[in-house]
PDB file of C-alpha atoms in Angstrom:
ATOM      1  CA  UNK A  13      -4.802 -50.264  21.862  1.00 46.00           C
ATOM      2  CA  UNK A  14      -4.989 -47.867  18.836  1.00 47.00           C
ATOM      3  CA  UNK A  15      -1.168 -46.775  17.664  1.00 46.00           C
ATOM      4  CA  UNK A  16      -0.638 -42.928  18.209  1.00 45.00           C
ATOM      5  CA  UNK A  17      -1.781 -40.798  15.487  1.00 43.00           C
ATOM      6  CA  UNK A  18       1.612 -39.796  13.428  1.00 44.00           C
ATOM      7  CA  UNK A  19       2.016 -35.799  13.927  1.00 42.00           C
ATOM      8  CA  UNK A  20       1.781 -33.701  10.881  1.00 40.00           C
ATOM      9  CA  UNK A  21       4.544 -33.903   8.593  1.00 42.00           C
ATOM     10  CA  UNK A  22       6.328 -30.529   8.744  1.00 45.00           C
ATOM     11  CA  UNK A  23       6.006 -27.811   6.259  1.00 54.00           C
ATOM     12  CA  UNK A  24       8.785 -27.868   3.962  1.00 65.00           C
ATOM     13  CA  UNK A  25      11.341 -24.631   4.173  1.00 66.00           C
ATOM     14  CA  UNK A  26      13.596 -23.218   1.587  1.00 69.00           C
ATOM     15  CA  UNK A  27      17.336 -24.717   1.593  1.00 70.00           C
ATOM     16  CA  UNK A  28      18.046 -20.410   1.732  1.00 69.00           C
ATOM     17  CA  UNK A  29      15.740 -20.037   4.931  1.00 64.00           C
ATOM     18  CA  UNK A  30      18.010 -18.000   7.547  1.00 73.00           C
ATOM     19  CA  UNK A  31      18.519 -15.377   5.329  1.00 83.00           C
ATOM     20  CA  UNK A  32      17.784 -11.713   4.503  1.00 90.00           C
ATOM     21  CA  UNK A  33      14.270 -12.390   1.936  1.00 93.00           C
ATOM     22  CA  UNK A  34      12.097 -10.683   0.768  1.00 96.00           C
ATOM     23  CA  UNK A  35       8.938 -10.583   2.869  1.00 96.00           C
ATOM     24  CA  UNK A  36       5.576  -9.661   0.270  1.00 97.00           C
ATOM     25  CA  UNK A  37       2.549 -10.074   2.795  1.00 96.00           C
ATOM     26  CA  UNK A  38      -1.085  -9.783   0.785  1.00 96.00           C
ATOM     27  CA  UNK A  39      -4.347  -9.937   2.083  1.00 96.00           C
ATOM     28  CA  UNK A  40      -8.077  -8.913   0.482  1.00 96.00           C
ATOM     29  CA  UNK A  41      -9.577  -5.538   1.950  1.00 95.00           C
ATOM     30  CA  UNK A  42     -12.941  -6.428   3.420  1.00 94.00           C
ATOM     31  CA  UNK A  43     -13.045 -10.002   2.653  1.00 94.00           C
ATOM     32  CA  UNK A  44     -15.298 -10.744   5.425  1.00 93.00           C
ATOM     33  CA  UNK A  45     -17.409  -8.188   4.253  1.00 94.00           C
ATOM     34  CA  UNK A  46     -21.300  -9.090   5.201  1.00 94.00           C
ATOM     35  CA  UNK A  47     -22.396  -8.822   2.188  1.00 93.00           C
ATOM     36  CA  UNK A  48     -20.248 -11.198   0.401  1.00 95.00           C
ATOM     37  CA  UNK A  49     -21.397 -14.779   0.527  1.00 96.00           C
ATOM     38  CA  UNK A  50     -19.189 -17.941   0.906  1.00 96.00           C
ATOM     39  CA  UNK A  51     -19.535 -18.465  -2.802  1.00 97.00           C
ATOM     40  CA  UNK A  52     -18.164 -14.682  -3.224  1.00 97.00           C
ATOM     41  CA  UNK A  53     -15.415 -15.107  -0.970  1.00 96.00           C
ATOM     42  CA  UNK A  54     -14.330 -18.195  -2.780  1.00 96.00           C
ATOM     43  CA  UNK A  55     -14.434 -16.636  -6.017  1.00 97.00           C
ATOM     44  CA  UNK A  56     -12.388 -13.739  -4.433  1.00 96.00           C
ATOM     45  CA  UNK A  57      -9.599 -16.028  -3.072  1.00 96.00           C
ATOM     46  CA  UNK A  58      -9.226 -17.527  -6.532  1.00 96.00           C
ATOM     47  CA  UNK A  59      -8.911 -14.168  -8.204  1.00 96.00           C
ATOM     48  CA  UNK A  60      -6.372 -13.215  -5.878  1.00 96.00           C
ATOM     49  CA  UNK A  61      -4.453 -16.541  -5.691  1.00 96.00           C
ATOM     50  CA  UNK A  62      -4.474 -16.309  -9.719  1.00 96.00           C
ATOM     51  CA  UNK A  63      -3.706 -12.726  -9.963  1.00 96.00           C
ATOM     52  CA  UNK A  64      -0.561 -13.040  -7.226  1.00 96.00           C
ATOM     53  CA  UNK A  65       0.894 -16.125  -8.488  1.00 96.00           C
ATOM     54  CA  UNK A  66       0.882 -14.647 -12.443  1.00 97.00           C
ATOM     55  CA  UNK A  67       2.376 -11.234 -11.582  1.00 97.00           C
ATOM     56  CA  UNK A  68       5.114 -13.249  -9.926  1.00 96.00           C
ATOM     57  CA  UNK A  69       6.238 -15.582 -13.052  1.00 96.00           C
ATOM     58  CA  UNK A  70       5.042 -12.421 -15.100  1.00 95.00           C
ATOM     59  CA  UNK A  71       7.924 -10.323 -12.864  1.00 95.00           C
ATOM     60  CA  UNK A  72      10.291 -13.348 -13.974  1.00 95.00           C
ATOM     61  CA  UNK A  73      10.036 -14.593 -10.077  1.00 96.00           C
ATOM     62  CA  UNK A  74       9.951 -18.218 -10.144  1.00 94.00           C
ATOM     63  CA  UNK A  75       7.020 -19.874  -8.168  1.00 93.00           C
ATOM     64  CA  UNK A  76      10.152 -22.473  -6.891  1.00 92.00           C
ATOM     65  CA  UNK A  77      11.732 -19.535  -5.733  1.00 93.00           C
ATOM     66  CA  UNK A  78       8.954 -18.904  -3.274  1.00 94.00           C
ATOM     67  CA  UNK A  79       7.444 -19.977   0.025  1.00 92.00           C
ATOM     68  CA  UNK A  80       4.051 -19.387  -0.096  1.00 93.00           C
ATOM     69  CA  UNK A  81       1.690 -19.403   3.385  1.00 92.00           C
ATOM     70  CA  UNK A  82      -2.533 -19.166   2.605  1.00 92.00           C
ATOM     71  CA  UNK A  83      -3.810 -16.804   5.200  1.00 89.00           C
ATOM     72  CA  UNK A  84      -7.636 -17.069   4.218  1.00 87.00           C
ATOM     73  CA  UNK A  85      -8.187 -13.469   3.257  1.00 90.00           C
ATOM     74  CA  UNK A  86      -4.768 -12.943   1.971  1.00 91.00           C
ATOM     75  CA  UNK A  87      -1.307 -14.990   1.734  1.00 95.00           C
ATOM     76  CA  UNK A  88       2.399 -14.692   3.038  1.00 95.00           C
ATOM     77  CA  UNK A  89       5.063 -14.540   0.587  1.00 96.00           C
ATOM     78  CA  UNK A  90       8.770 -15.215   1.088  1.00 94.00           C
ATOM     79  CA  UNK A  91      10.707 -14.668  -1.764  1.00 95.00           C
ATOM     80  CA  UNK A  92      14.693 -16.047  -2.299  1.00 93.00           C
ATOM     81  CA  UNK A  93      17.365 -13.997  -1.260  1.00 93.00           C
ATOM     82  CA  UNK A  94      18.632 -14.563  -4.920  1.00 93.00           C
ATOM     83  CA  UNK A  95      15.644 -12.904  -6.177  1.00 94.00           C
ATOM     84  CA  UNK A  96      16.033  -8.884  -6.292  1.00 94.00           C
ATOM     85  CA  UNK A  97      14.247  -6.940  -3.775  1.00 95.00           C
ATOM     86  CA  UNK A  98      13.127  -4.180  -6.558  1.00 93.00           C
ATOM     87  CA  UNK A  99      11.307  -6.822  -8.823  1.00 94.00           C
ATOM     88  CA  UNK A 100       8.719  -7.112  -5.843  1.00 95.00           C
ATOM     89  CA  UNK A 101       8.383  -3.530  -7.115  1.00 95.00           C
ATOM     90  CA  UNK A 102       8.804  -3.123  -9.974  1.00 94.00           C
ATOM     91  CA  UNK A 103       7.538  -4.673 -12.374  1.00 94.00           C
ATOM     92  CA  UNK A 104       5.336  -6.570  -9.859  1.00 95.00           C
ATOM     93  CA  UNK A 105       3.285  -3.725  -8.295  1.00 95.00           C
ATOM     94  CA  UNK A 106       2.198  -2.643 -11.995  1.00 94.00           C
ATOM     95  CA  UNK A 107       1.394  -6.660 -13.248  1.00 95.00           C
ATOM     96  CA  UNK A 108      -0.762  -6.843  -9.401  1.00 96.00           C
ATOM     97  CA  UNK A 109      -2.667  -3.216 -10.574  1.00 95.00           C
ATOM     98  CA  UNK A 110      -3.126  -4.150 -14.135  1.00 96.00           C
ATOM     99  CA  UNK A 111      -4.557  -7.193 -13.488  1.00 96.00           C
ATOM    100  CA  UNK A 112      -6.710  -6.469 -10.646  1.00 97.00           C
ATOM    101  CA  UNK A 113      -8.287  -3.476 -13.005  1.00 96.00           C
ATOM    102  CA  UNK A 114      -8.789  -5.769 -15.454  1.00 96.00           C
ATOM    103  CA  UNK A 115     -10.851  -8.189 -13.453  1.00 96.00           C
ATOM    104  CA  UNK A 116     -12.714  -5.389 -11.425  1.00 96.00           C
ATOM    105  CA  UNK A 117     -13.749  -3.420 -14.806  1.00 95.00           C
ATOM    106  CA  UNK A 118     -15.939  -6.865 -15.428  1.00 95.00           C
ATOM    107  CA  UNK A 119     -16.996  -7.851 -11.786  1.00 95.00           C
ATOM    108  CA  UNK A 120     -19.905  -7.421  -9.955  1.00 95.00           C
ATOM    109  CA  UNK A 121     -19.472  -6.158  -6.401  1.00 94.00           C
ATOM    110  CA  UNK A 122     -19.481  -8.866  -4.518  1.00 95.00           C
ATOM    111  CA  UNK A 123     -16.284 -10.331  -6.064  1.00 96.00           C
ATOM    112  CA  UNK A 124     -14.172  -7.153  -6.822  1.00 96.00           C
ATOM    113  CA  UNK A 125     -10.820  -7.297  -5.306  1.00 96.00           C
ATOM    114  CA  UNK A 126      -9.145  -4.537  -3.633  1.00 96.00           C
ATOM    115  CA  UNK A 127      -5.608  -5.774  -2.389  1.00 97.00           C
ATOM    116  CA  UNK A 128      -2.887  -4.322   0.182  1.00 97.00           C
ATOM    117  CA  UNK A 129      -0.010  -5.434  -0.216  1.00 98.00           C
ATOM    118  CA  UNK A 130       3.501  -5.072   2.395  1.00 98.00           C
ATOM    119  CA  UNK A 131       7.003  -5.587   1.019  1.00 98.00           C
ATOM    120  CA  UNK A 132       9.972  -5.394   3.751  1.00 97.00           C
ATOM    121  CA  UNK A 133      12.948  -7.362   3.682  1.00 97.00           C
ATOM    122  CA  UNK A 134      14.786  -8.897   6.533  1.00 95.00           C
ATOM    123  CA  UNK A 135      15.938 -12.782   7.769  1.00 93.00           C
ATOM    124  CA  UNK A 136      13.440 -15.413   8.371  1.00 91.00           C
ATOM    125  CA  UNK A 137      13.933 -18.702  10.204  1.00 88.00           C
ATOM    126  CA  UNK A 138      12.965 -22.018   9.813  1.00 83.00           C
ATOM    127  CA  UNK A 139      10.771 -23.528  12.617  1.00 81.00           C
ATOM    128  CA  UNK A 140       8.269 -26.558  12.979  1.00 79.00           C
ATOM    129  CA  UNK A 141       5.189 -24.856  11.226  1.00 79.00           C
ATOM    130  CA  UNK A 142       7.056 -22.931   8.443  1.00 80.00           C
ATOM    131  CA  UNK A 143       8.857 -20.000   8.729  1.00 85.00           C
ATOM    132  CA  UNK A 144       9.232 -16.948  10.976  1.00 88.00           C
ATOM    133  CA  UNK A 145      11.098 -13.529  11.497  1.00 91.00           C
ATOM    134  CA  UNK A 146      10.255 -10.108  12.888  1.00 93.00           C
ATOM    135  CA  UNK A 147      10.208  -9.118   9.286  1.00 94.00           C
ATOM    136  CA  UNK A 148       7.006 -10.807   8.640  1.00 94.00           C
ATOM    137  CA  UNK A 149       5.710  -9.414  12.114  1.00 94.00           C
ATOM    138  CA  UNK A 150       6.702  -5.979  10.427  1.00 95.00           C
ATOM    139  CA  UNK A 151       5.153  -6.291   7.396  1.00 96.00           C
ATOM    140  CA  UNK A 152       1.658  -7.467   8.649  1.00 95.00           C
ATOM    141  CA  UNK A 153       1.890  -4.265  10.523  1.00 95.00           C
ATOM    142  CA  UNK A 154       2.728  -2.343   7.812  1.00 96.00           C
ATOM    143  CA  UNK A 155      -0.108  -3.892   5.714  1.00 95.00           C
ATOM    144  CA  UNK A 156      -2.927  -3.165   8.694  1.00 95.00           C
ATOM    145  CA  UNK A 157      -1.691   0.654   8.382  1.00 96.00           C
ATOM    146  CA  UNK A 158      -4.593   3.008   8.848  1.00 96.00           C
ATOM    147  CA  UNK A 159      -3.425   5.382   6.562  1.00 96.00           C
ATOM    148  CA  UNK A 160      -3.577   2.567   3.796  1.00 97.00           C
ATOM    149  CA  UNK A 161      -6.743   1.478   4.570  1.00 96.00           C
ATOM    150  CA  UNK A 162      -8.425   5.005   4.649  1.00 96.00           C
ATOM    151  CA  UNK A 163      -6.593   5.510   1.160  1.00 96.00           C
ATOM    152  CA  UNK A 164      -8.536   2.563  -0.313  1.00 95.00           C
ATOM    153  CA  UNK A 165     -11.607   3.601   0.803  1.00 94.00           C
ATOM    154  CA  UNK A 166     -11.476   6.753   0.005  1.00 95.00           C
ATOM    155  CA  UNK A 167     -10.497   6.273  -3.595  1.00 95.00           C
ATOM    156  CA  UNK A 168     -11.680   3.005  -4.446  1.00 94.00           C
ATOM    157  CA  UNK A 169      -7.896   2.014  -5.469  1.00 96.00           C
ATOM    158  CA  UNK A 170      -7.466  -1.852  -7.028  1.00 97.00           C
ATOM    159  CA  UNK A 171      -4.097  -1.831  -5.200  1.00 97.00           C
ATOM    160  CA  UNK A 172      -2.335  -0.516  -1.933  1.00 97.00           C
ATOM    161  CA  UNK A 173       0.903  -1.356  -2.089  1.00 98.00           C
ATOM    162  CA  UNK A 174       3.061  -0.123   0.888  1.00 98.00           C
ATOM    163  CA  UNK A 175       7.338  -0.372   1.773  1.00 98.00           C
ATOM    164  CA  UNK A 176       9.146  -0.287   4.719  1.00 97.00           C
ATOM    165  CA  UNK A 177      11.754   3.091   4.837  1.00 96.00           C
ATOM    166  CA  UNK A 178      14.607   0.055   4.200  1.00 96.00           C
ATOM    167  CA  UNK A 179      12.640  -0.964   0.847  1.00 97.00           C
ATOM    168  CA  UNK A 180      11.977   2.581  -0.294  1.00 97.00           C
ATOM    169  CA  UNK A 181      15.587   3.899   0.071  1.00 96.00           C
ATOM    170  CA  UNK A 182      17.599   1.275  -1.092  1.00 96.00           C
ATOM    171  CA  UNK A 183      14.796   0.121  -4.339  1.00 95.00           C
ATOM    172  CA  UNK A 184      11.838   2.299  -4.524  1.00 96.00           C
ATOM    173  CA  UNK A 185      13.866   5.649  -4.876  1.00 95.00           C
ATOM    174  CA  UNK A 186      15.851   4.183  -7.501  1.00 93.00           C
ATOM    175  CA  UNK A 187      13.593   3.529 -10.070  1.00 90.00           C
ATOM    176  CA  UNK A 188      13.850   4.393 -13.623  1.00 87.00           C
ATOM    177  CA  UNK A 189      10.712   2.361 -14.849  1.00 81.00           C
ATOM    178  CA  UNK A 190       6.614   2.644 -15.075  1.00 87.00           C
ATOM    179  CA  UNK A 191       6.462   2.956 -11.561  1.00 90.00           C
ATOM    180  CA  UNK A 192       7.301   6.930 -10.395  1.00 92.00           C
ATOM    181  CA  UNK A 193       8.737   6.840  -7.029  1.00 94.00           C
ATOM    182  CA  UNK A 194       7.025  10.027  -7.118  1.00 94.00           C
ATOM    183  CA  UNK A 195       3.727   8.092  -6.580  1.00 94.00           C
ATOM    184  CA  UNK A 196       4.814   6.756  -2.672  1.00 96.00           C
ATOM    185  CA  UNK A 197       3.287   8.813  -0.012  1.00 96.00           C
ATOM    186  CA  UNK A 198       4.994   9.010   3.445  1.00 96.00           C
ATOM    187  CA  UNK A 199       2.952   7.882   5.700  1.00 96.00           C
ATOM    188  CA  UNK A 200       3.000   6.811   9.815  1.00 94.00           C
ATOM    189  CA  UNK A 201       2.140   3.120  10.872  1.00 94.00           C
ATOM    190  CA  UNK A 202       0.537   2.637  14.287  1.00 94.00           C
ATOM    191  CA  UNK A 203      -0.369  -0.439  14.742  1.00 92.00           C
ATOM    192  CA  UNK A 204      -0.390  -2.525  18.200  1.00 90.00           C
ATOM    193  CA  UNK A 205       3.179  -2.209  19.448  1.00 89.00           C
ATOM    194  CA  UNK A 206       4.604  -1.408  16.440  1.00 84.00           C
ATOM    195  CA  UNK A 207       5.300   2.477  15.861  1.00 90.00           C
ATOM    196  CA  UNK A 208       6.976   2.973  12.146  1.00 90.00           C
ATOM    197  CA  UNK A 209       6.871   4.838   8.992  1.00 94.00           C
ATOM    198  CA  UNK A 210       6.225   3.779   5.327  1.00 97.00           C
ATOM    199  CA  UNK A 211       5.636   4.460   1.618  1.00 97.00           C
ATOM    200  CA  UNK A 212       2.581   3.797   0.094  1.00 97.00           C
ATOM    201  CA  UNK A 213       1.269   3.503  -3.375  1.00 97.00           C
ATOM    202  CA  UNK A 214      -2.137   3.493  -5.162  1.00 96.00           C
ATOM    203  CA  UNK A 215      -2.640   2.094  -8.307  1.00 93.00           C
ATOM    204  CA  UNK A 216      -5.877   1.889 -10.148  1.00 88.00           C
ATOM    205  CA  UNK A 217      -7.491   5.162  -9.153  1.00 74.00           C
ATOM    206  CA  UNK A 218      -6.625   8.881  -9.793  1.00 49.00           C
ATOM    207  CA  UNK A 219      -3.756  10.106  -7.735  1.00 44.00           C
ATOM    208  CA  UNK A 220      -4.736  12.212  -4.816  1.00 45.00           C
ATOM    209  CA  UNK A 221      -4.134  15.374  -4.917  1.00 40.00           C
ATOM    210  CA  UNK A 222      -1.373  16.969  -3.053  1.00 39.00           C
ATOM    211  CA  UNK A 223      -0.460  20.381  -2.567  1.00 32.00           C
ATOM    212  CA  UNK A 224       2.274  22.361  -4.734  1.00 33.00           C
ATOM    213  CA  UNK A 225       5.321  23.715  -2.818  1.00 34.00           C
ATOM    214  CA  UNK A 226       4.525  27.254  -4.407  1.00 35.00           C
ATOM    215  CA  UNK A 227       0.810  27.261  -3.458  1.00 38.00           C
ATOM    216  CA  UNK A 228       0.322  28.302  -0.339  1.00 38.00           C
ATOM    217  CA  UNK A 229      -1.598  26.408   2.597  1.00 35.00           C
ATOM    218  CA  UNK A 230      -4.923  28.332   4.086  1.00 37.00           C
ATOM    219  CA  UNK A 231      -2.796  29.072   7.054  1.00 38.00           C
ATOM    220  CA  UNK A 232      -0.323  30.804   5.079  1.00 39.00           C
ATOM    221  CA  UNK A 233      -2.532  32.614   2.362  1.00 40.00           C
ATOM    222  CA  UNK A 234      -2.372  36.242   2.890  1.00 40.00           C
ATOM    223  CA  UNK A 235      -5.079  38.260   4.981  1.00 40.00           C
ATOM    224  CA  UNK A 236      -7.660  40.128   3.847  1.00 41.00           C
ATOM    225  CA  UNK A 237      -7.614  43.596   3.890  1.00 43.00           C
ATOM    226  CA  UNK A 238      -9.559  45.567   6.441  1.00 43.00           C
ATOM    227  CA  UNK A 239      -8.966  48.455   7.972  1.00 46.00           C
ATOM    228  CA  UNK A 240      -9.010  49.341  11.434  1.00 44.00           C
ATOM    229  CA  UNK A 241      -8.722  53.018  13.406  1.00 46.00           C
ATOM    230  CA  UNK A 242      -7.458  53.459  17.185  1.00 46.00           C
ATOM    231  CA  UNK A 243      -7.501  57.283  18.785  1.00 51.00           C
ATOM    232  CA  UNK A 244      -7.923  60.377  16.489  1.00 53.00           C
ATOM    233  CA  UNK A 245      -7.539  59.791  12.644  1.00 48.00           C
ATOM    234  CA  UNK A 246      -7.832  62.682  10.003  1.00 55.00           C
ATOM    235  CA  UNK A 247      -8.373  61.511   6.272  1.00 50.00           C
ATOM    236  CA  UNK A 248      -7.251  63.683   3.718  1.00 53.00           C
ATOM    237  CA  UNK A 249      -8.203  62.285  -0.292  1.00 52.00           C
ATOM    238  CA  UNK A 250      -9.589  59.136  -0.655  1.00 53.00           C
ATOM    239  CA  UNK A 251     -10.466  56.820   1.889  1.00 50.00           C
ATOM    240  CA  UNK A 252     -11.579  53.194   0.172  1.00 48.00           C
ATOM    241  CA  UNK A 253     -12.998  49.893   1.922  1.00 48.00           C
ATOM    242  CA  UNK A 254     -13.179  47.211  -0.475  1.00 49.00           C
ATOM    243  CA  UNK A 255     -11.969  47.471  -3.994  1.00 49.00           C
ATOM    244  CA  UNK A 256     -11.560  50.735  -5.739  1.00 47.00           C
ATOM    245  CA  UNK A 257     -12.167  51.226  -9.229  1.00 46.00           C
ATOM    246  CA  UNK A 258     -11.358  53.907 -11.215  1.00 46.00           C
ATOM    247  CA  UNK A 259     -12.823  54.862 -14.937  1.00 48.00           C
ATOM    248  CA  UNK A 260     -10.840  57.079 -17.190  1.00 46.00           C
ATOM    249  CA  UNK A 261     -12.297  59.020 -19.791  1.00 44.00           C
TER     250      UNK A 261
END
């Protein structure tokens, strides 16, 4: 009789698993694009793996200070506790643009990379395939937002990078770097059960625009003029519809 088959070893976990991490969740918008061949999508994962990985040691995050899962289109980063939440942000988010318009000014199509990337932050937990915590759970959903994914289309970004309201408050709104808070957009995740809100930022592409506070909306712009009469109306001087224009000599 054959001996068993030995199971699997298990994946290794982080001596600081249990803790609150950082939870950076990536994956490649339209990866399984049609149009892309296998030979595409390879080339695109090794961009992305390459671009990722050097933005981290780049943001002075050690790659031993990681645990890294390969999703196929994308990847699942957990980041130390000991690491600082705002490096995910800054400088990171400006290394991932950078380098992802660098590579996309030379690339044809098929291998340009347009990447969304979630940051939350929350405890994970060790189990027998790796790691898992509602926080990762959250941050898929904030990376599937809609809103995100219509903003990359719509401008062609290199990089969506969106935060939880946690991240934003306690990181994003304090920084005094390249990266203007300014720049997140509020936006509303809906996405299977989960209902949430988040701040998103482009990078790579010309800010939308948005609205000043002293320009009126079309709802609140005022009405043209008209004029209109009810019952008996005498009109003594001059009575003007439209413009009136008066030349002095």
């Amino acid at each position: 009789m054959d001996a068993p088959l030995d199971p699997a070893p298990p994946r290794a976990v982080p001596a600081w698993s249990g803790l609150n991490c950082s939870v950076l969740f990536c994956d490649v918008a339209g990866f399984g694009d049609p149009s892309r061949t296998d030979g595409d999508r390879r080339a695109v994962r090794e961009v992305t793996y390459r671009v990722l990985l050097d933005a981290l040691e780049d943001s002075g995050i050690r790659l031993a200070d990681t645990y890294r899962e390969d999703r196929g289109d994308g990847a699942l980063v957990i980041v130390s506790p000991a690491v600082p939440t705002a490096s995910l942000v800054d400088p990171l988010a400006g290394r991932l643009g950078a380098a992802l318009r660098r590579h996309n000014d030379i690339a044809r199509p098929a291998v340009r990379v347009q990447l969304r990337v979630a940051l939350d932050v929350g405890p994970v937990t060790p189990d027998a395939e790796g790691l898992n915590g509602q926080v990762i759970i959250r941050a898929a959903r904030l990376m599937e937002a809609p809103a995100l994914k219509s903003a990359l289309a719509e401008t062609g970004a290199d990089l969506g990078f969106i935060v939880s309201p946690f991240v934003y408050e306690a990181f994003v709104a304090h920084l005094d770097g390249p990266i203007d808070p300014g720049s997140f957009e509020h936006v509303t995740v809906r996405v299977k059960e989960t209902t949430t809100s988040a701040w998103m930022h482009l990078a790579g592409t010309t800010a939308r625009p948005r609205r000043s506070p002293a320009q009126p909306s079309p709802a609140q712009e005022a009405p043209r003029a008209s004029t209109v009469f009810a019952g008996e109306v005498q009109v003594r001087g001059d009575l003007v519809l439209g413009d009136k224009t008066v030349n002095e000599r």
